[in-house]
Amino acid sequence: MIACPPCPLLAAAPVVVSYDAERQRYTVQLDEAESEQLSVKVDNLHLIVQVELVDLAGSPHLNGAKGKVLSYDPESSRYHVQLPDGRLAALSPANLILPPETRCAVAGLESAAAQRHNGTRAKVVGYDRETGRYEVMVAEGSHLKLKRENIRV
């Protein structure tokens, strides 16, 4: 299960129960004590994802640590990440490794053949540390190998 950001109208943060790739909707449970669930469009939900921090030249002691992606700023192309000590940092996608099963979108592909995948919803299958690329499965079931910079949460 994946946690969502806290909502001031709810007693606790909603929890993602499942994902329907065909409908591109999450089933979200609003409260542990209640059985009420909602079907939510992908674009109407922001997930908090735990990531591994990597290649931080200015803070090498954080390499290998876990952080939580709280948001993404498209203007700066940086994620706002909560560090293990609670501080926030604005980090490049190149400084994060997403775990398998993370739902994401493909972005920033430039070749004519690959541009058609920009904006496509995908799921992280794995990450190859030797090549520095994710393997992602896009909605139609095909697999792509993408750089860290080409994935958005």
CSV table of C-alpha atoms in Angstrom, one decimal:
chain,number,residue,atom,x,y,z
A,1,MET,CA,0.0,0.0,0.0
A,2,ILE,CA,1.1,3.6,-0.7
A,3,ALA,CA,0.4,6.6,1.5
A,4,CYS,CA,-1.1,9.7,0.2
A,5,PRO,CA,-0.4,13.2,1.6
A,6,PRO,CA,-2.6,14.0,4.7
A,7,CYS,CA,-5.9,15.7,4.0
A,8,PRO,CA,-7.1,18.3,6.5
A,9,LEU,CA,-10.7,17.0,6.1
A,10,LEU,CA,-9.8,13.4,7.1
A,11,ALA,CA,-8.6,11.9,10.4
A,12,ALA,CA,-5.7,10.1,8.6
A,13,ALA,CA,-3.9,10.1,5.3
A,14,PRO,CA,-5.7,8.1,2.6
A,15,VAL,CA,-4.2,4.8,1.5
A,16,VAL,CA,-4.0,3.4,-2.0
A,17,VAL,CA,-5.5,-0.1,-2.0
A,18,SER,CA,-5.2,-0.9,-5.7
A,19,TYR,CA,-4.7,0.4,-9.2
A,20,ASP,CA,-6.7,-0.3,-12.3
A,21,ALA,CA,-4.4,0.2,-15.3
A,22,GLU,CA,-7.2,-0.1,-17.9
A,23,ARG,CA,-9.2,2.6,-16.3
A,24,GLN,CA,-6.2,4.5,-15.0
A,25,ARG,CA,-7.8,4.9,-11.6
A,26,TYR,CA,-6.6,4.1,-8.0
A,27,THR,CA,-8.9,2.7,-5.4
A,28,VAL,CA,-8.3,4.8,-2.3
A,29,GLN,CA,-9.4,4.0,1.3
A,30,LEU,CA,-10.2,7.1,3.1
A,31,ASP,CA,-10.0,5.9,6.7
A,32,GLU,CA,-8.8,2.7,8.4
A,33,ALA,CA,-11.8,2.5,10.6
A,34,GLU,CA,-14.3,2.9,7.8
A,35,SER,CA,-14.7,0.8,4.7
A,36,GLU,CA,-15.4,3.8,2.4
A,37,GLN,CA,-13.3,3.7,-0.8
A,38,LEU,CA,-13.1,6.0,-3.8
A,39,SER,CA,-12.1,5.5,-7.4
A,40,VAL,CA,-9.7,8.3,-8.2
A,41,LYS,CA,-8.2,9.4,-11.5
A,42,VAL,CA,-4.4,9.2,-11.7
A,43,ASP,CA,-4.2,13.0,-12.3
A,44,ASN,CA,-6.2,13.7,-9.1
A,45,LEU,CA,-3.9,11.9,-6.8
A,46,HIS,CA,-0.4,12.6,-5.6
A,47,LEU,CA,1.5,9.7,-4.1
A,48,ILE,CA,4.2,9.9,-1.5
A,49,VAL,CA,6.9,7.6,-2.7
A,50,GLN,CA,9.9,6.4,-0.8
A,51,VAL,CA,13.1,6.6,-2.9
A,52,GLU,CA,16.8,5.8,-2.6
A,53,LEU,CA,19.1,8.9,-2.7
A,54,VAL,CA,22.1,8.6,-5.0
A,55,ASP,CA,24.9,10.6,-6.6
A,56,LEU,CA,24.7,13.5,-4.1
A,57,ALA,CA,28.1,15.0,-4.5
A,58,GLY,CA,27.4,17.8,-2.0
A,59,SER,CA,26.0,15.4,0.6
A,60,PRO,CA,27.7,12.1,0.0
A,61,HIS,CA,26.7,10.9,3.5
A,62,LEU,CA,23.1,10.7,2.2
A,63,ASN,CA,23.9,8.4,-0.7
A,64,GLY,CA,22.0,5.2,-0.1
A,65,ALA,CA,19.6,6.7,2.4
A,66,LYS,CA,15.8,6.7,1.9
A,67,GLY,CA,13.8,9.8,1.4
A,68,LYS,CA,10.1,10.6,0.6
A,69,VAL,CA,9.1,12.4,-2.6
A,70,LEU,CA,6.5,14.9,-1.5
A,71,SER,CA,6.0,16.9,-4.8
A,72,TYR,CA,7.5,17.7,-8.1
A,73,ASP,CA,8.3,21.3,-9.4
A,74,PRO,CA,8.1,21.3,-13.2
A,75,GLU,CA,9.7,24.8,-13.4
A,76,SER,CA,12.9,23.7,-11.7
A,77,SER,CA,12.6,20.0,-12.8
A,78,ARG,CA,13.2,19.0,-9.2
A,79,TYR,CA,11.5,16.8,-6.6
A,80,HIS,CA,10.8,18.1,-3.1
A,81,VAL,CA,12.1,15.2,-1.0
A,82,GLN,CA,11.9,14.8,2.8
A,83,LEU,CA,15.3,13.6,4.0
A,84,PRO,CA,15.8,11.0,6.8
A,85,ASP,CA,16.4,13.8,9.3
A,86,GLY,CA,13.1,15.5,8.3
A,87,ARG,CA,14.6,18.4,6.3
A,88,LEU,CA,13.4,19.1,2.8
A,89,ALA,CA,15.6,19.2,-0.3
A,90,ALA,CA,15.0,20.0,-3.9
A,91,LEU,CA,16.6,17.1,-5.9
A,92,SER,CA,17.0,16.3,-9.5
A,93,PRO,CA,15.5,13.0,-10.8
A,94,ALA,CA,19.1,11.9,-11.4
A,95,ASN,CA,19.5,11.8,-7.6
A,96,LEU,CA,16.6,9.4,-6.9
A,97,ILE,CA,15.9,5.7,-7.6
A,98,LEU,CA,12.3,4.8,-7.5
A,99,PRO,CA,11.3,1.3,-6.2
A,100,PRO,CA,9.7,-1.4,-8.3
A,101,GLU,CA,5.9,-1.1,-8.8
A,102,THR,CA,6.0,2.8,-8.6
A,103,ARG,CA,3.4,4.3,-10.9
A,104,CYS,CA,5.0,7.1,-13.0
A,105,ALA,CA,4.8,8.9,-16.3
A,106,VAL,CA,7.3,9.0,-19.1
A,107,ALA,CA,8.7,12.5,-19.9
A,108,GLY,CA,11.4,14.3,-21.8
A,109,LEU,CA,12.1,11.8,-24.6
A,110,GLU,CA,13.5,13.7,-27.5
A,111,SER,CA,13.9,11.3,-30.5
A,112,ALA,CA,11.1,11.3,-33.0
A,113,ALA,CA,10.4,7.6,-32.4
A,114,ALA,CA,10.3,7.9,-28.6
A,115,GLN,CA,8.4,11.2,-28.3
A,116,ARG,CA,5.1,9.3,-28.6
A,117,HIS,CA,5.7,7.9,-25.1
A,118,ASN,CA,6.0,11.3,-23.4
A,119,GLY,CA,3.1,11.6,-21.0
A,120,THR,CA,2.4,7.9,-21.1
A,121,ARG,CA,1.6,6.3,-17.7
A,122,ALA,CA,4.0,3.4,-16.7
A,123,LYS,CA,5.0,1.2,-13.9
A,124,VAL,CA,8.6,0.7,-12.7
A,125,VAL,CA,9.6,-2.9,-13.2
A,126,GLY,CA,13.2,-2.4,-11.9
A,127,TYR,CA,16.4,-0.3,-12.1
A,128,ASP,CA,19.7,-1.4,-13.6
A,129,ARG,CA,22.5,0.2,-11.7
A,130,GLU,CA,25.1,-0.7,-14.3
A,131,THR,CA,23.3,1.1,-17.2
A,132,GLY,CA,21.6,3.7,-15.0
A,133,ARG,CA,18.2,3.0,-16.5
A,134,TYR,CA,14.8,2.0,-15.4
A,135,GLU,CA,12.8,-0.8,-17.0
A,136,VAL,CA,9.2,0.4,-17.1
A,137,MET,CA,6.1,-1.2,-18.5
A,138,VAL,CA,3.8,1.2,-20.3
A,139,ALA,CA,0.0,0.8,-20.5
A,140,GLU,CA,0.0,-1.3,-23.7
A,141,GLY,CA,2.3,-3.8,-22.0
A,142,SER,CA,5.5,-3.0,-23.8
A,143,HIS,CA,8.7,-2.3,-21.9
A,144,LEU,CA,11.0,0.7,-22.2
A,145,LYS,CA,14.5,1.3,-20.8
A,146,LEU,CA,14.7,4.9,-19.5
A,147,LYS,CA,17.1,7.2,-17.8
A,148,ARG,CA,16.2,8.5,-14.3
A,149,GLU,CA,15.6,12.0,-15.9
A,150,ASN,CA,12.8,10.5,-18.1
A,151,ILE,CA,10.5,9.4,-15.3
A,152,ARG,CA,8.0,11.6,-13.3
A,153,VAL,CA,6.1,10.5,-10.2
